């Protein structure tokens, strides 16, 4: 039986200077690249396909299949674009990965580029993590100097170049076609599909957009074999992933485990709930995935089990909220976020998130009207499936799921403010009274 | 609406283009901007892709997206100034008016807000006497409410010039801004040994390495929690086909495992 936790990408994050090429090579770094270069590109693609790895960015589309759906080579450029725009509320796996172990991504890019016939790959990093950008720039520089990138990768004659590109603050750029528009120097707004990026992506050329963790998992699959990868996880959700616990657990943190681990196991590893308080609700994969409650603690955290239970595995961004938290306040703040980040391209999302925000705000303030809950659900119904991209759909998830499990709290919002029902100071992680008084002293 | 061409636009949604911001760059500044722009453009197959880093570059010189910066980008990329402004106003990191030396961003997205980000925001905003996207009178600090910055396991999070300040409290953040205003050197939790200025960081975001990559930790304690627990329990990933020893036992035992 596989161990509860399986440190692979996180294996040497505690090494001094874990981010350097020297450390990476000490831990078998770039062996997979040499092995891949000894294979035919289609064999490399076949190994990834055979591993059944599903995209780690949230949607869970099989990575190898995505590659094989790219239009066949026509002699023109083909692109690999890594989506490192990690911005989904609650998601915090790619940023620590790139900070501690950037070479796993660089090696993954080199191998994946070889597999799909890409000579110039891009890593689109959100701009708000400048030290991660430094680490990636440095890793590319080191890899190039060592001959792992460039015109003649490891003496094979293969060419792979990487440009690491910093965004400038826009959640929507995590949507793959918005990301491509942004990378082309435009406003980051999603494109109509089809054509899919595999046919016409970056500069209208065949392009694969993949998540950081998906690409960083490729070296392991090549070096250890697809059976090794399939030896972890479940039959339909193979392999391992980084699970990010945050919020009201005793010890928040990152846990690399086979897919299928349960929230009960993870909360236990995190030292249980803060101060022995009771769990109220949690997100399995970020704010865009419908919330879960205590009844879902034993749902295996794999793509299909989470979907069957009414949510999505997403990015394994497990945000935990205890009994002190107003679900209305939490959802209201997420709704602010979606309204702020809606790109404005399509009407249901642009107008709908604005109205959702008005209504959520008044419910939070105890000023909801009799028909506000029905109105919320009606607006959600008009956004879901009618928006241009998944952002609109995502904006409805917290609302509809919270109404489903905690309808009475929304009803109370017709007369009682959330902060009266759930005093916010009970939820914070520091002692509010002493902090506030000392804050005043220094003011 | 006034037709006065000298009127400045402060309303949200417009670039604040003061007459000063249109003043031409000094010759030496312009020369180095052109040299940097050429280097940025060379990174991409098509030059329009250089626009986002070029706007970061403009901020590294002017401290915000100035009118002359917009004109410069338009000129080197063969775009209209409207096209450049359209992009500059889309992204929150591009500032429409002169930014402080330090952007202090308090995460007030749901998780951080509930863990204490709201209290941090209230305290610091009152302490500094400025609101969102406003700058202190000494030009030192621009305060922002920011969205999730991918460090939720360190909530509540504060970013200073896009470096991580983890596990903050109202007290620690007040001390942070006081130190910044007093000109003291301030070090992030996970990042280089000192916080660089807004202009310096903007230059890094334009893709110019400042040599600080090797400073700071690889991972903070929360990032290492699972690894530490795995080591304590002797938990490891199964061995694979290419590793020494046989890895088959662990993979064949798996499916029939009664967990």
Short mmCIF file of N, CA, C and O in Angstrom, two decimals, chain A residues 130-250:
data_model
loop_
_atom_site.label_atom_id
_atom_site.label_comp_id
_atom_site.label_asym_id
_atom_site.label_seq_id
_atom_site.Cartn_x
_atom_site.Cartn_y
_atom_site.Cartn_z
N UNK A 130 7.30 38.41 -6.90
CA UNK A 130 8.55 38.79 -7.57
C UNK A 130 9.70 37.84 -7.24
O UNK A 130 10.55 37.57 -8.10
N UNK A 131 9.72 37.28 -6.03
CA UNK A 131 10.85 36.39 -5.72
C UNK A 131 10.76 35.08 -6.49
O UNK A 131 11.79 34.49 -6.84
N UNK A 132 9.56 34.66 -6.77
CA UNK A 132 9.38 33.46 -7.59
C UNK A 132 9.88 33.74 -9.02
O UNK A 132 10.50 32.89 -9.65
N UNK A 133 9.63 34.95 -9.47
CA UNK A 133 10.11 35.33 -10.80
C UNK A 133 11.64 35.31 -10.85
O UNK A 133 12.24 34.78 -11.78
N UNK A 134 12.26 35.82 -9.77
CA UNK A 134 13.73 35.77 -9.72
C UNK A 134 14.23 34.32 -9.80
O UNK A 134 15.18 34.01 -10.51
N UNK A 135 13.56 33.46 -9.04
CA UNK A 135 14.02 32.05 -9.00
C UNK A 135 13.86 31.39 -10.36
O UNK A 135 14.72 30.61 -10.79
N UNK A 136 12.77 31.69 -11.06
CA UNK A 136 12.56 31.09 -12.38
C UNK A 136 13.57 31.62 -13.39
O UNK A 136 14.13 30.86 -14.19
N UNK A 137 13.80 32.94 -13.35
CA UNK A 137 14.79 33.52 -14.28
C UNK A 137 16.16 32.89 -14.06
O UNK A 137 16.87 32.54 -15.00
N UNK A 138 16.50 32.74 -12.78
CA UNK A 138 17.80 32.17 -12.42
C UNK A 138 17.88 30.70 -12.85
O UNK A 138 18.91 30.25 -13.36
N UNK A 139 16.80 29.97 -12.64
CA UNK A 139 16.80 28.54 -13.00
C UNK A 139 16.96 28.37 -14.51
O UNK A 139 17.70 27.48 -14.97
N UNK A 140 16.30 29.21 -15.29
CA UNK A 140 16.44 29.13 -16.74
C UNK A 140 17.88 29.44 -17.15
O UNK A 140 18.47 28.76 -17.99
N UNK A 141 18.44 30.45 -16.49
CA UNK A 141 19.82 30.84 -16.79
C UNK A 141 20.79 29.69 -16.47
O UNK A 141 21.67 29.35 -17.27
N UNK A 142 20.58 29.06 -15.30
CA UNK A 142 21.44 27.94 -14.91
C UNK A 142 21.28 26.77 -15.87
O UNK A 142 22.27 26.13 -16.26
N UNK A 143 20.04 26.48 -16.23
CA UNK A 143 19.78 25.33 -17.11
C UNK A 143 20.39 25.57 -18.49
O UNK A 143 20.93 24.67 -19.13
N UNK A 144 20.31 26.82 -18.95
CA UNK A 144 20.88 27.16 -20.26
C UNK A 144 22.40 27.02 -20.22
O UNK A 144 23.00 26.43 -21.11
N UNK A 145 23.01 27.53 -19.13
CA UNK A 145 24.47 27.45 -19.00
C UNK A 145 24.93 26.00 -18.94
O UNK A 145 26.02 25.65 -19.39
N UNK A 146 24.09 25.13 -18.37
CA UNK A 146 24.46 23.71 -18.25
C UNK A 146 24.11 22.91 -19.50
O UNK A 146 24.35 21.70 -19.56
N UNK A 147 23.54 23.58 -20.50
CA UNK A 147 23.22 22.91 -21.75
C UNK A 147 21.89 22.16 -21.75
O UNK A 147 21.60 21.40 -22.68
N UNK A 148 21.07 22.38 -20.73
CA UNK A 148 19.76 21.72 -20.69
C UNK A 148 18.71 22.49 -21.48
O UNK A 148 17.61 22.01 -21.70
N UNK A 149 19.04 23.71 -21.84
CA UNK A 149 18.18 24.50 -22.71
C UNK A 149 19.09 25.10 -23.78
O UNK A 149 20.30 25.13 -23.63
N UNK A 150 18.48 25.58 -24.86
CA UNK A 150 19.28 26.22 -25.90
C UNK A 150 19.14 25.53 -27.24
O UNK A 150 18.17 24.80 -27.48
N UNK A 151 20.12 25.74 -28.09
CA UNK A 151 20.04 25.25 -29.46
C UNK A 151 20.40 23.78 -29.60
O UNK A 151 20.18 23.16 -30.65
N UNK A 152 20.99 23.22 -28.55
CA UNK A 152 21.49 21.85 -28.65
C UNK A 152 21.36 21.20 -27.28
O UNK A 152 22.35 20.99 -26.58
N UNK A 153 20.11 20.88 -26.91
CA UNK A 153 19.83 20.43 -25.55
C UNK A 153 20.56 19.12 -25.24
O UNK A 153 20.35 18.10 -25.91
N UNK A 154 21.43 19.18 -24.26
CA UNK A 154 22.20 18.01 -23.81
C UNK A 154 22.86 17.27 -24.98
O UNK A 154 22.93 16.04 -25.00
N UNK A 155 23.31 18.05 -25.96
CA UNK A 155 24.04 17.47 -27.09
C UNK A 155 23.19 16.68 -28.07
O UNK A 155 23.70 15.97 -28.93
N UNK A 156 21.87 16.83 -27.98
CA UNK A 156 20.98 16.01 -28.81
C UNK A 156 20.62 16.67 -30.15
O UNK A 156 20.02 16.04 -31.01
N UNK A 157 20.95 17.95 -30.27
CA UNK A 157 20.53 18.67 -31.47
C UNK A 157 19.14 19.26 -31.35
O UNK A 157 18.69 20.01 -32.21
N UNK A 158 18.45 18.91 -30.27
CA UNK A 158 17.10 19.45 -30.06
C UNK A 158 17.20 20.88 -29.53
O UNK A 158 18.09 21.20 -28.74
N UNK A 159 16.26 21.73 -29.98
CA UNK A 159 16.27 23.12 -29.55
C UNK A 159 15.07 23.40 -28.64
O UNK A 159 13.94 23.10 -29.00
N UNK A 160 15.35 23.93 -27.45
CA UNK A 160 14.27 24.38 -26.56
C UNK A 160 14.70 25.67 -25.87
O UNK A 160 15.75 25.72 -25.22
N UNK A 161 13.92 26.70 -26.06
CA UNK A 161 14.16 27.96 -25.36
C UNK A 161 12.97 28.26 -24.47
O UNK A 161 11.84 27.86 -24.79
N UNK A 162 13.22 28.92 -23.34
CA UNK A 162 12.11 29.28 -22.43
C UNK A 162 12.14 30.78 -22.17
O UNK A 162 13.19 31.34 -21.84
N UNK A 163 10.99 31.42 -22.33
CA UNK A 163 10.83 32.80 -21.88
C UNK A 163 9.92 32.79 -20.66
O UNK A 163 8.81 32.25 -20.72
N UNK A 164 10.41 33.35 -19.56
CA UNK A 164 9.58 33.48 -18.37
C UNK A 164 8.99 34.88 -18.38
O UNK A 164 9.71 35.87 -18.44
N UNK A 165 7.67 34.94 -18.37
CA UNK A 165 6.95 36.18 -18.59
C UNK A 165 6.15 36.52 -17.34
O UNK A 165 5.45 35.66 -16.81
N UNK A 166 6.25 37.74 -16.85
CA UNK A 166 5.48 38.15 -15.67
C UNK A 166 4.22 38.87 -16.09
O UNK A 166 4.26 39.79 -16.91
N UNK A 167 3.10 38.44 -15.54
CA UNK A 167 1.83 39.12 -15.77
C UNK A 167 1.80 40.42 -14.96
O UNK A 167 2.83 40.90 -14.49
N UNK A 168 0.58 40.96 -14.79
CA UNK A 168 0.52 42.27 -14.14
C UNK A 168 -0.73 42.41 -13.27
O UNK A 168 -1.17 43.52 -13.01
N UNK A 169 -1.25 41.27 -12.82
CA UNK A 169 -2.37 41.35 -11.89
C UNK A 169 -3.72 41.26 -12.58
O UNK A 169 -4.30 42.27 -12.94
N UNK A 170 -4.19 40.04 -12.78
CA UNK A 170 -5.52 39.82 -13.35
C UNK A 170 -5.84 38.33 -13.22
O UNK A 170 -5.23 37.50 -13.89
N UNK A 171 -6.81 38.02 -12.35
CA UNK A 171 -7.20 36.63 -12.11
C UNK A 171 -7.61 35.94 -13.41
O UNK A 171 -7.30 34.76 -13.63
N UNK A 172 -8.28 36.67 -14.28
CA UNK A 172 -8.81 36.07 -15.51
C UNK A 172 -7.71 35.47 -16.38
O UNK A 172 -7.96 34.57 -17.17
N UNK A 173 -6.49 35.94 -16.22
CA UNK A 173 -5.40 35.41 -17.05
C UNK A 173 -5.06 33.96 -16.70
O UNK A 173 -4.25 33.33 -17.38
N UNK A 174 -5.66 33.41 -15.65
CA UNK A 174 -5.52 31.99 -15.40
C UNK A 174 -6.37 31.16 -16.35
O UNK A 174 -6.17 29.95 -16.49
N UNK A 175 -7.35 31.80 -16.99
CA UNK A 175 -8.15 31.14 -18.03
C UNK A 175 -7.26 31.04 -19.26
O UNK A 175 -6.68 32.05 -19.68
N UNK A 176 -7.16 29.84 -19.85
CA UNK A 176 -6.06 29.64 -20.79
C UNK A 176 -6.08 30.55 -22.01
O UNK A 176 -5.02 30.98 -22.48
N UNK A 177 -7.26 30.87 -22.54
CA UNK A 177 -7.24 31.73 -23.73
C UNK A 177 -7.03 33.20 -23.36
O UNK A 177 -6.44 33.95 -24.13
N UNK A 178 -7.50 33.59 -22.17
CA UNK A 178 -7.20 34.95 -21.69
C UNK A 178 -5.70 35.09 -21.46
O UNK A 178 -5.10 36.12 -21.76
N UNK A 179 -5.12 34.01 -20.94
CA UNK A 179 -3.67 34.00 -20.73
C UNK A 179 -2.94 34.21 -22.05
O UNK A 179 -1.97 34.97 -22.13
N UNK A 180 -3.41 33.55 -23.08
CA UNK A 180 -2.75 33.69 -24.39
C UNK A 180 -2.88 35.11 -24.93
O UNK A 180 -1.93 35.68 -25.46
N UNK A 181 -4.07 35.69 -24.78
CA UNK A 181 -4.23 37.09 -25.21
C UNK A 181 -3.30 38.00 -24.43
O UNK A 181 -2.67 38.90 -25.00
N UNK A 182 -3.20 37.75 -23.13
CA UNK A 182 -2.32 38.56 -22.30
C UNK A 182 -0.86 38.39 -22.72
O UNK A 182 -0.11 39.36 -22.80
N UNK A 183 -0.50 37.16 -23.01
CA UNK A 183 0.87 36.89 -23.45
C UNK A 183 1.16 37.53 -24.80
O UNK A 183 2.31 37.81 -25.14
N UNK A 184 0.13 37.77 -25.56
CA UNK A 184 0.30 38.46 -26.84
C UNK A 184 0.29 39.98 -26.66
O UNK A 184 0.31 40.73 -27.65
N UNK A 185 0.22 40.43 -25.41
CA UNK A 185 0.30 41.87 -25.16
C UNK A 185 -1.03 42.58 -25.22
O UNK A 185 -1.10 43.77 -25.50
N UNK A 186 -2.10 41.82 -24.95
CA UNK A 186 -3.43 42.42 -24.99
C UNK A 186 -4.07 42.39 -23.61
O UNK A 186 -3.52 41.82 -22.68
N UNK A 187 -5.28 42.99 -23.52
CA UNK A 187 -6.07 42.82 -22.31
C UNK A 187 -6.37 41.33 -22.17
O UNK A 187 -6.63 40.65 -23.16
N UNK A 188 -6.32 40.83 -20.96
CA UNK A 188 -6.52 39.39 -20.77
C UNK A 188 -7.98 39.03 -20.78
O UNK A 188 -8.62 38.95 -19.75
N UNK A 189 -8.53 38.84 -21.96
CA UNK A 189 -9.92 38.44 -22.08
C UNK A 189 -10.01 37.11 -22.83
O UNK A 189 -9.24 36.87 -23.75
N UNK A 190 -10.93 36.26 -22.41
CA UNK A 190 -11.00 34.93 -23.01
C UNK A 190 -11.41 34.97 -24.49
O UNK A 190 -12.07 35.91 -24.93
N UNK A 191 -11.01 33.94 -25.20
CA UNK A 191 -11.34 33.84 -26.62
C UNK A 191 -12.50 32.86 -26.81
O UNK A 191 -12.69 31.95 -25.99
N UNK A 192 -13.18 33.04 -27.91
CA UNK A 192 -14.23 32.09 -28.28
C UNK A 192 -13.57 30.76 -28.67
O UNK A 192 -12.57 30.74 -29.37
N UNK A 193 -14.13 29.66 -28.17
CA UNK A 193 -13.63 28.33 -28.53
C UNK A 193 -14.77 27.55 -29.17
O UNK A 193 -15.88 27.59 -28.62
N UNK A 194 -14.58 26.76 -30.22
CA UNK A 194 -13.33 26.65 -30.97
C UNK A 194 -13.03 27.92 -31.77
O UNK A 194 -13.95 28.71 -31.94
N UNK A 195 -11.81 28.03 -32.29
CA UNK A 195 -10.73 27.03 -32.24
C UNK A 195 -10.09 26.94 -30.86
O UNK A 195 -9.92 27.96 -30.20
N UNK A 196 -9.77 25.74 -30.46
CA UNK A 196 -9.07 25.52 -29.22
C UNK A 196 -7.58 25.84 -29.41
O UNK A 196 -7.09 25.82 -30.55
N UNK A 197 -6.89 26.12 -28.29
CA UNK A 197 -5.47 26.44 -28.42
C UNK A 197 -4.66 25.36 -29.15
O UNK A 197 -3.66 25.68 -29.81
N UNK A 198 -5.09 24.12 -29.05
CA UNK A 198 -4.38 23.05 -29.74
C UNK A 198 -4.36 23.23 -31.24
O UNK A 198 -3.47 22.75 -31.95
N UNK A 199 -5.34 23.95 -31.76
CA UNK A 199 -5.39 24.25 -33.20
C UNK A 199 -4.85 25.66 -33.47
O UNK A 199 -4.05 25.86 -34.38
N UNK A 200 -5.31 26.62 -32.70
CA UNK A 200 -4.89 28.01 -32.91
C UNK A 200 -4.76 28.68 -31.55
O UNK A 200 -5.75 29.18 -31.01
N UNK A 201 -3.58 28.66 -30.99
CA UNK A 201 -3.35 29.22 -29.66
C UNK A 201 -2.51 30.48 -29.72
O UNK A 201 -2.92 31.48 -30.30
N UNK A 202 -1.32 30.40 -29.14
CA UNK A 202 -0.42 31.56 -29.15
C UNK A 202 -0.03 31.90 -30.59
O UNK A 202 0.43 31.03 -31.35
N UNK A 203 -0.21 33.16 -30.97
CA UNK A 203 0.05 33.63 -32.34
C UNK A 203 -0.67 32.76 -33.37
O UNK A 203 -0.16 32.50 -34.46
N UNK A 204 -1.84 32.25 -32.95
CA UNK A 204 -2.68 31.41 -33.81
C UNK A 204 -2.00 30.11 -34.23
O UNK A 204 -2.38 29.49 -35.23
N UNK A 205 -0.99 29.70 -33.48
CA UNK A 205 -0.28 28.45 -33.77
C UNK A 205 -0.72 27.37 -32.77
O UNK A 205 -1.18 27.69 -31.67
N UNK A 206 -0.54 26.09 -33.12
CA UNK A 206 -0.90 25.01 -32.19
C UNK A 206 -0.16 25.17 -30.86
O UNK A 206 1.06 25.32 -30.83
N UNK A 207 -0.93 25.16 -29.79
CA UNK A 207 -0.38 25.50 -28.47
C UNK A 207 -1.00 24.60 -27.40
O UNK A 207 -2.19 24.29 -27.46
N UNK A 208 -0.18 24.18 -26.46
CA UNK A 208 -0.72 23.50 -25.29
C UNK A 208 -0.47 24.37 -24.08
O UNK A 208 0.65 24.80 -23.83
N UNK A 209 -1.54 24.66 -23.34
CA UNK A 209 -1.40 25.42 -22.09
C UNK A 209 -1.58 24.43 -20.94
O UNK A 209 -2.60 23.76 -20.85
N UNK A 210 -0.54 24.32 -20.11
CA UNK A 210 -0.58 23.35 -19.01
C UNK A 210 -0.20 23.98 -17.69
O UNK A 210 0.63 24.89 -17.65
N UNK A 211 -0.76 23.45 -16.63
CA UNK A 211 -0.48 23.93 -15.28
C UNK A 211 0.96 23.58 -14.85
O UNK A 211 1.54 22.59 -15.29
N UNK A 212 1.50 24.37 -13.96
CA UNK A 212 2.85 24.18 -13.42
C UNK A 212 3.06 22.77 -12.89
O UNK A 212 4.03 22.07 -13.23
N UNK A 213 2.14 22.33 -12.02
CA UNK A 213 2.32 21.05 -11.35
C UNK A 213 2.22 19.89 -12.35
O UNK A 213 2.92 18.88 -12.20
N UNK A 214 1.36 20.05 -13.37
CA UNK A 214 1.26 19.00 -14.40
C UNK A 214 2.62 18.83 -15.08
O UNK A 214 3.11 17.71 -15.24
N UNK A 215 3.20 19.95 -15.49
CA UNK A 215 4.47 19.89 -16.23
C UNK A 215 5.61 19.44 -15.31
O UNK A 215 6.48 18.67 -15.71
N UNK A 216 5.59 19.88 -14.05
CA UNK A 216 6.64 19.49 -13.12
C UNK A 216 6.56 18.00 -12.77
O UNK A 216 7.53 17.40 -12.30
N UNK A 217 5.40 17.38 -13.02
CA UNK A 217 5.25 15.95 -12.75
C UNK A 217 5.79 15.09 -13.90
O UNK A 217 5.96 13.87 -13.73
N UNK A 218 6.02 15.71 -15.05
CA UNK A 218 6.45 14.95 -16.23
C UNK A 218 7.82 14.27 -16.05
O UNK A 218 7.97 13.10 -16.40
N UNK A 219 8.82 14.95 -15.49
CA UNK A 219 10.12 14.26 -15.33
C UNK A 219 10.00 12.95 -14.55
O UNK A 219 10.61 11.94 -14.93
N UNK A 220 9.20 12.95 -13.48
CA UNK A 220 9.02 11.72 -12.70
C UNK A 220 8.40 10.61 -13.53
O UNK A 220 8.81 9.45 -13.44
N UNK A 221 7.40 10.99 -14.33
CA UNK A 221 6.72 9.99 -15.17
C UNK A 221 7.71 9.38 -16.17
O UNK A 221 7.72 8.16 -16.39
N UNK A 222 8.57 10.21 -16.74
CA UNK A 222 9.54 9.70 -17.72
C UNK A 222 10.61 8.86 -17.04
O UNK A 222 10.96 7.77 -17.50
N UNK A 223 11.12 9.36 -15.92
CA UNK A 223 12.23 8.66 -15.27
C UNK A 223 11.79 7.36 -14.61
O UNK A 223 12.44 6.33 -14.75
N UNK A 224 10.66 7.42 -13.90
CA UNK A 224 10.24 6.24 -13.12
C UNK A 224 9.22 5.37 -13.85
O UNK A 224 8.96 4.26 -13.44
N UNK A 225 8.63 5.92 -14.89
CA UNK A 225 7.68 5.13 -15.68
C UNK A 225 6.23 5.44 -15.35
O UNK A 225 5.91 5.86 -14.24
N UNK A 226 5.38 5.23 -16.35
CA UNK A 226 3.96 5.56 -16.14
C UNK A 226 3.32 4.57 -15.15
O UNK A 226 2.37 4.93 -14.45
N UNK A 227 3.84 3.36 -15.05
CA UNK A 227 3.28 2.42 -14.06
C UNK A 227 3.55 2.90 -12.64
O UNK A 227 2.71 2.73 -11.75
N UNK A 228 4.72 3.47 -12.47
CA UNK A 228 5.04 4.05 -11.16
C UNK A 228 4.02 5.13 -10.80
O UNK A 228 3.50 5.15 -9.69
N UNK A 229 3.73 5.97 -11.77
CA UNK A 229 2.79 7.06 -11.52
C UNK A 229 1.41 6.50 -11.23
O UNK A 229 0.73 6.91 -10.28
N UNK A 230 1.01 5.53 -12.03
CA UNK A 230 -0.33 4.94 -11.85
C UNK A 230 -0.42 4.12 -10.57
O UNK A 230 -1.51 3.80 -10.10
N UNK A 231 0.76 3.78 -10.02
CA UNK A 231 0.78 3.04 -8.75
C UNK A 231 0.31 3.89 -7.59
O UNK A 231 0.12 3.40 -6.48
N UNK A 232 0.18 5.19 -7.84
CA UNK A 232 -0.34 6.09 -6.81
C UNK A 232 -1.71 6.60 -7.26
O UNK A 232 -2.01 6.64 -8.44
N UNK A 233 -2.51 7.00 -6.29
CA UNK A 233 -3.81 7.58 -6.61
C UNK A 233 -4.86 6.52 -6.87
O UNK A 233 -4.71 5.37 -6.44
N UNK A 234 -5.90 6.90 -7.58
CA UNK A 234 -6.99 5.97 -7.87
C UNK A 234 -6.94 5.60 -9.35
O UNK A 234 -6.14 6.15 -10.11
N UNK A 235 -7.82 4.73 -9.75
CA UNK A 235 -7.77 4.25 -11.12
C UNK A 235 -7.97 5.38 -12.13
O UNK A 235 -7.29 5.45 -13.14
N UNK A 236 -8.91 6.27 -11.84
CA UNK A 236 -9.21 7.34 -12.79
C UNK A 236 -8.56 8.68 -12.43
O UNK A 236 -8.64 9.63 -13.19
N UNK A 237 -7.99 8.75 -11.25
CA UNK A 237 -7.24 9.95 -10.86
C UNK A 237 -5.88 9.47 -10.38
O UNK A 237 -5.63 9.30 -9.20
N UNK A 238 -5.02 9.24 -11.36
CA UNK A 238 -3.73 8.62 -11.03
C UNK A 238 -2.76 9.64 -10.47
O UNK A 238 -2.88 10.84 -10.68
N UNK A 239 -1.78 9.10 -9.76
CA UNK A 239 -0.66 9.91 -9.32
C UNK A 239 -0.88 10.66 -8.03
O UNK A 239 -1.77 10.35 -7.24
N UNK A 240 -0.03 11.65 -7.87
CA UNK A 240 0.04 12.40 -6.62
C UNK A 240 -0.26 13.87 -6.90
O UNK A 240 -0.29 14.30 -8.05
N UNK A 241 -0.46 14.61 -5.83
CA UNK A 241 -0.67 16.04 -5.98
C UNK A 241 -0.37 16.74 -4.67
O UNK A 241 -0.29 16.10 -3.61
N UNK A 242 -0.19 18.03 -4.76
CA UNK A 242 0.06 18.81 -3.56
C UNK A 242 -1.29 19.32 -3.05
O UNK A 242 -2.04 19.96 -3.79
N UNK A 243 -1.61 19.00 -1.80
CA UNK A 243 -2.85 19.44 -1.17
C UNK A 243 -2.51 20.59 -0.21
O UNK A 243 -1.64 20.45 0.64
N UNK A 244 -3.21 21.71 -0.40
CA UNK A 244 -2.89 22.92 0.38
C UNK A 244 -3.97 23.18 1.42
O UNK A 244 -5.09 23.54 1.07
N UNK A 245 -3.62 22.99 2.69
CA UNK A 245 -4.58 23.25 3.77
C UNK A 245 -4.36 24.63 4.34
O UNK A 245 -3.24 24.98 4.71
N UNK A 246 -5.45 25.39 4.40
CA UNK A 246 -5.34 26.73 4.98
C UNK A 246 -6.55 26.99 5.86
O UNK A 246 -7.55 26.27 5.79
N UNK A 247 -6.45 28.00 6.67
CA UNK A 247 -7.58 28.40 7.50
C UNK A 247 -7.50 27.86 8.91
O UNK A 247 -6.43 27.83 9.52
N UNK A 248 -8.67 27.42 9.42
CA UNK A 248 -8.79 27.10 10.83
C UNK A 248 -8.32 25.72 11.24
O UNK A 248 -8.95 25.07 12.08
N UNK A 249 -7.27 25.22 10.64
CA UNK A 249 -6.64 24.00 11.17
C UNK A 249 -5.48 24.44 12.06
O UNK A 249 -5.00 25.56 11.96
N UNK A 250 -5.05 23.52 12.94
CA UNK A 250 -3.99 23.89 13.88
C UNK A 250 -2.71 24.28 13.14
O UNK A 250 -2.09 25.30 13.44
#
